[in-house]
Short mmCIF file of C-alpha atoms in Angstrom, two decimals:
data_model
loop_
_atom_site.label_atom_id
_atom_site.label_comp_id
_atom_site.label_asym_id
_atom_site.label_seq_id
_atom_site.Cartn_x
_atom_site.Cartn_y
_atom_site.Cartn_z
CA UNK A 1 15.26 -49.32 28.92
CA UNK A 2 18.67 -49.09 27.28
CA UNK A 3 21.29 -46.56 28.36
CA UNK A 4 20.56 -44.70 25.14
CA UNK A 5 16.87 -44.43 25.96
CA UNK A 6 17.62 -43.08 29.44
CA UNK A 7 19.96 -40.49 27.94
CA UNK A 8 17.39 -39.52 25.31
CA UNK A 9 14.88 -38.99 28.11
CA UNK A 10 17.36 -36.72 29.92
CA UNK A 11 18.15 -34.81 26.72
CA UNK A 12 14.49 -33.77 26.37
CA UNK A 13 15.15 -30.95 28.86
CA UNK A 14 15.26 -27.47 27.35
CA UNK A 15 18.87 -26.49 26.63
CA UNK A 16 20.38 -29.99 26.64
CA UNK A 17 23.57 -30.20 24.59
CA UNK A 18 24.76 -33.75 25.36
CA UNK A 19 24.39 -36.48 27.96
CA UNK A 20 26.57 -39.41 28.79
CA UNK A 21 27.04 -42.43 31.05
CA UNK A 22 30.72 -42.32 31.95
CA UNK A 23 33.21 -44.23 34.00
CA UNK A 24 35.39 -42.48 36.56
CA UNK A 25 38.24 -43.54 34.27
CA UNK A 26 36.94 -41.02 31.69
CA UNK A 27 35.63 -43.64 29.26
CA UNK A 28 32.03 -43.12 28.13
CA UNK A 29 29.69 -46.12 27.87
CA UNK A 30 27.11 -44.17 25.88
CA UNK A 31 26.79 -40.55 24.76
CA UNK A 32 23.87 -38.71 23.18
CA UNK A 33 24.22 -35.35 21.45
CA UNK A 34 21.06 -33.27 21.69
CA UNK A 35 22.14 -30.26 19.66
CA UNK A 36 25.23 -29.17 17.73
CA UNK A 37 27.73 -27.29 19.88
CA UNK A 38 30.85 -25.34 19.04
CA UNK A 39 32.45 -26.91 22.11
CA UNK A 40 34.34 -30.12 22.30
CA UNK A 41 31.78 -31.54 24.71
CA UNK A 42 33.26 -35.03 24.74
CA UNK A 43 36.68 -33.75 25.78
CA UNK A 44 35.02 -31.55 28.39
CA UNK A 45 33.23 -34.58 29.85
CA UNK A 46 36.51 -36.51 30.02
CA UNK A 47 38.21 -33.59 31.78
CA UNK A 48 35.35 -33.31 34.24
CA UNK A 49 35.38 -37.08 34.92
CA UNK A 50 38.87 -36.71 36.38
CA UNK A 51 37.58 -33.91 38.59
CA UNK A 52 34.61 -36.04 39.70
CA UNK A 53 37.01 -38.66 41.00
CA UNK A 54 38.86 -36.02 43.00
CA UNK A 55 35.70 -34.44 44.37
CA UNK A 56 34.54 -37.86 45.50
CA UNK A 57 37.85 -38.48 47.26
CA UNK A 58 37.63 -35.08 48.99
CA UNK A 59 34.06 -35.80 50.14
CA UNK A 60 35.11 -39.22 51.46
CA UNK A 61 38.09 -37.71 53.25
CA UNK A 62 35.90 -35.11 54.92
CA UNK A 63 33.20 -37.59 55.87
CA UNK A 64 30.45 -35.36 54.55
CA UNK A 65 28.61 -38.38 53.13
CA UNK A 66 28.61 -39.82 49.63
CA UNK A 67 28.83 -37.40 46.72
CA UNK A 68 25.37 -36.76 45.29
CA UNK A 69 25.92 -34.17 42.55
CA UNK A 70 28.32 -31.69 41.01
CA UNK A 71 27.45 -28.74 38.77
CA UNK A 72 30.04 -26.75 36.84
CA UNK A 73 28.93 -23.56 35.10
CA UNK A 74 31.01 -21.63 32.60
CA UNK A 75 29.95 -18.67 30.48
CA UNK A 76 28.88 -20.97 27.64
CA UNK A 77 28.08 -24.34 29.21
CA UNK A 78 26.45 -25.66 32.38
CA UNK A 79 27.41 -29.26 33.16
CA UNK A 80 25.68 -31.43 35.77
CA UNK A 81 27.26 -34.66 36.99
CA UNK A 82 25.67 -37.30 39.21
CA UNK A 83 27.18 -40.56 40.48
CA UNK A 84 25.38 -43.77 39.51
CA UNK A 85 27.54 -46.16 41.52
CA UNK A 86 31.19 -46.39 42.53
CA UNK A 87 32.31 -46.84 38.91
CA UNK A 88 29.98 -44.75 36.75
CA UNK A 89 28.27 -41.38 36.69
CA UNK A 90 25.83 -39.42 34.55
CA UNK A 91 26.76 -36.19 32.78
CA UNK A 92 24.43 -33.61 31.27
CA UNK A 93 25.85 -30.61 29.43
CA UNK A 94 23.41 -27.74 28.89
CA UNK A 95 23.36 -24.20 27.55
CA UNK A 96 23.44 -21.73 30.49
CA UNK A 97 19.89 -20.57 29.69
CA UNK A 98 18.55 -24.15 29.80
CA UNK A 99 16.23 -25.50 32.48
CA UNK A 100 18.86 -26.29 35.13
CA UNK A 101 16.41 -27.41 37.79
CA UNK A 102 14.73 -29.88 35.46
CA UNK A 103 18.07 -31.13 34.17
CA UNK A 104 19.23 -31.91 37.72
CA UNK A 105 15.88 -33.52 38.46
CA UNK A 106 16.10 -35.81 35.41
CA UNK A 107 19.58 -36.95 36.45
CA UNK A 108 18.33 -37.66 39.98
CA UNK A 109 15.49 -39.78 38.60
CA UNK A 110 17.63 -41.63 36.04
CA UNK A 111 20.62 -42.48 38.28
CA UNK A 112 18.94 -45.20 40.42
CA UNK A 113 17.33 -46.73 37.30
CA UNK A 114 20.72 -46.92 35.59
CA UNK A 115 22.27 -48.30 38.76
CA UNK A 116 19.92 -51.28 38.56
CA UNK A 117 20.85 -51.86 34.92
CA UNK A 118 24.62 -51.57 35.23
CA UNK B 1 30.73 -2.97 53.23
CA UNK B 2 33.44 -5.16 54.74
CA UNK B 3 34.04 -8.73 53.59
CA UNK B 4 32.48 -9.85 56.86
CA UNK B 5 29.30 -7.89 56.17
CA UNK B 6 29.00 -9.39 52.67
CA UNK B 7 29.42 -12.88 54.12
CA UNK B 8 26.88 -12.18 56.86
CA UNK B 9 24.43 -11.09 54.16
CA UNK B 10 25.03 -14.39 52.27
CA UNK B 11 24.66 -16.42 55.47
CA UNK B 12 21.11 -15.12 55.96
CA UNK B 13 19.91 -17.77 53.48
CA UNK B 14 18.01 -20.69 55.03
CA UNK B 15 20.37 -23.60 55.64
CA UNK B 16 23.65 -21.64 55.52
CA UNK B 17 26.44 -23.36 57.46
CA UNK B 18 29.44 -21.18 56.61
CA UNK B 19 30.64 -18.71 53.98
CA UNK B 20 34.11 -17.61 53.03
CA UNK B 21 36.16 -15.41 50.72
CA UNK B 22 39.05 -17.65 49.69
CA UNK B 23 42.11 -17.52 47.51
CA UNK B 24 42.77 -20.19 44.89
CA UNK B 25 45.77 -21.03 47.07
CA UNK B 26 43.34 -22.33 49.73
CA UNK B 27 43.89 -19.48 52.18
CA UNK B 28 40.72 -17.81 53.43
CA UNK B 29 40.60 -14.02 53.76
CA UNK B 30 37.45 -14.09 55.86
CA UNK B 31 35.10 -16.86 57.04
CA UNK B 32 31.72 -16.66 58.75
CA UNK B 33 30.10 -19.60 60.50
CA UNK B 34 26.31 -19.42 60.41
CA UNK B 35 25.50 -22.54 62.43
CA UNK B 36 27.43 -25.23 64.24
CA UNK B 37 28.27 -28.20 62.02
CA UNK B 38 29.68 -31.61 62.78
CA UNK B 39 31.79 -31.26 59.63
CA UNK B 40 35.19 -29.74 59.35
CA UNK B 41 33.86 -27.07 57.01
CA UNK B 42 37.09 -25.09 56.87
CA UNK B 43 39.07 -28.14 55.74
CA UNK B 44 36.36 -28.91 53.21
CA UNK B 45 36.62 -25.40 51.78
CA UNK B 46 40.39 -25.75 51.47
CA UNK B 47 39.99 -29.11 49.68
CA UNK B 48 37.45 -27.61 47.32
CA UNK B 49 39.64 -24.59 46.62
CA UNK B 50 42.20 -26.90 45.03
CA UNK B 51 39.44 -28.39 42.89
CA UNK B 52 38.23 -24.92 41.88
CA UNK B 53 41.68 -24.18 40.46
CA UNK B 54 41.57 -27.39 38.43
CA UNK B 55 38.01 -26.81 37.20
CA UNK B 56 39.05 -23.33 36.07
CA UNK B 57 42.02 -24.74 34.19
CA UNK B 58 39.81 -27.36 32.51
CA UNK B 59 37.29 -24.68 31.49
CA UNK B 60 40.08 -22.50 30.08
CA UNK B 61 41.55 -25.43 28.21
CA UNK B 62 38.21 -26.27 26.64
CA UNK B 63 37.43 -22.65 25.77
CA UNK B 64 33.94 -22.86 27.20
CA UNK B 65 34.27 -19.36 28.63
CA UNK B 66 35.25 -18.23 32.13
CA UNK B 67 34.11 -20.36 35.06
CA UNK B 68 30.98 -18.85 36.62
CA UNK B 69 30.00 -21.30 39.37
CA UNK B 70 30.56 -24.75 40.85
CA UNK B 71 28.20 -26.65 43.16
CA UNK B 72 29.20 -29.82 45.02
CA UNK B 73 26.52 -31.76 46.84
CA UNK B 74 27.15 -34.58 49.28
CA UNK B 75 24.63 -36.36 51.46
CA UNK B 76 25.20 -33.91 54.31
CA UNK B 77 26.47 -30.71 52.75
CA UNK B 78 25.83 -28.62 49.62
CA UNK B 79 28.67 -26.26 48.76
CA UNK B 80 28.47 -23.47 46.19
CA UNK B 81 31.59 -21.76 44.87
CA UNK B 82 31.75 -18.65 42.68
CA UNK B 83 34.86 -16.89 41.31
CA UNK B 84 35.30 -13.24 42.31
CA UNK B 85 38.39 -12.53 40.19
CA UNK B 86 41.45 -14.48 39.05
CA UNK B 87 42.75 -14.82 42.62
CA UNK B 88 39.71 -15.19 44.88
CA UNK B 89 36.35 -16.91 45.05
CA UNK B 90 33.29 -17.08 47.29
CA UNK B 91 32.23 -20.29 49.07
CA UNK B 92 28.88 -21.01 50.69
CA UNK B 93 28.34 -24.31 52.51
CA UNK B 94 24.70 -25.21 53.20
CA UNK B 95 22.64 -28.05 54.57
CA UNK B 96 21.15 -30.08 51.67
CA UNK B 97 17.63 -28.93 52.61
CA UNK B 98 18.63 -25.26 52.51
CA UNK B 99 17.45 -22.77 49.90
CA UNK B 100 19.94 -23.64 47.15
CA UNK B 101 18.51 -21.26 44.58
CA UNK B 102 18.69 -18.29 46.92
CA UNK B 103 22.19 -19.27 48.06
CA UNK B 104 23.44 -19.29 44.47
CA UNK B 105 21.65 -15.99 43.83
CA UNK B 106 23.27 -14.30 46.86
CA UNK B 107 26.73 -15.41 45.67
CA UNK B 108 26.00 -14.05 42.18
CA UNK B 109 24.99 -10.69 43.63
CA UNK B 110 27.89 -10.48 46.09
CA UNK B 111 30.74 -11.52 43.74
CA UNK B 112 30.90 -8.30 41.63
CA UNK B 113 30.60 -6.16 44.77
CA UNK B 114 33.51 -8.00 46.36
CA UNK B 115 35.48 -7.75 43.12
CA UNK B 116 35.32 -3.95 43.36
CA UNK B 117 36.54 -4.07 46.96
CA UNK B 118 39.43 -6.50 46.51
#
């Protein structure tokens, strides 16, 4: 399966806005837009990628084990992020009324598959 | 209800490790420890408080509405953070097998109550 196909699979969840495979450097390998959004979702993902790097460093520093997931909810957008390996992570932006549990589940399932393909 | 009582209420959730009312400056007003942990949970909360400030700034910048919640999961600890007002936020650290949904719910219920008392 291509990156795009994995992301399309993830974007089937109710409320999906966009999904992406991104590097910790903020550069996306592949992005899928599931529905039009008034938000600058790509810029948001880049902003959050910087935060992911910092969260990972904090987790390392505190020896609480490798980072497994981060969720950031604002009034208008719920974003889930999940590391794939030490260089890349998955992002899924959703509407706040979307199926959060399923979105997180789909990222958890896709991450190890993508890891094998990267 | 005192801050301590609110935090005790939150710490009733299965898997709770510690809960705190913290300032964005990283200084805790009140912290409750629900179970012994091998992690330096207080340091972790301080580290995450810095990240909360940055996430809030990113959300503001991107006009995706006010920040409502952040969850950070590592292999050994799941931490939920929820803003109370512009100066303070709630933190709940849990074991990864704890009742995440209920933990997030208890923070959502407690935050407006604490806002009125701050």
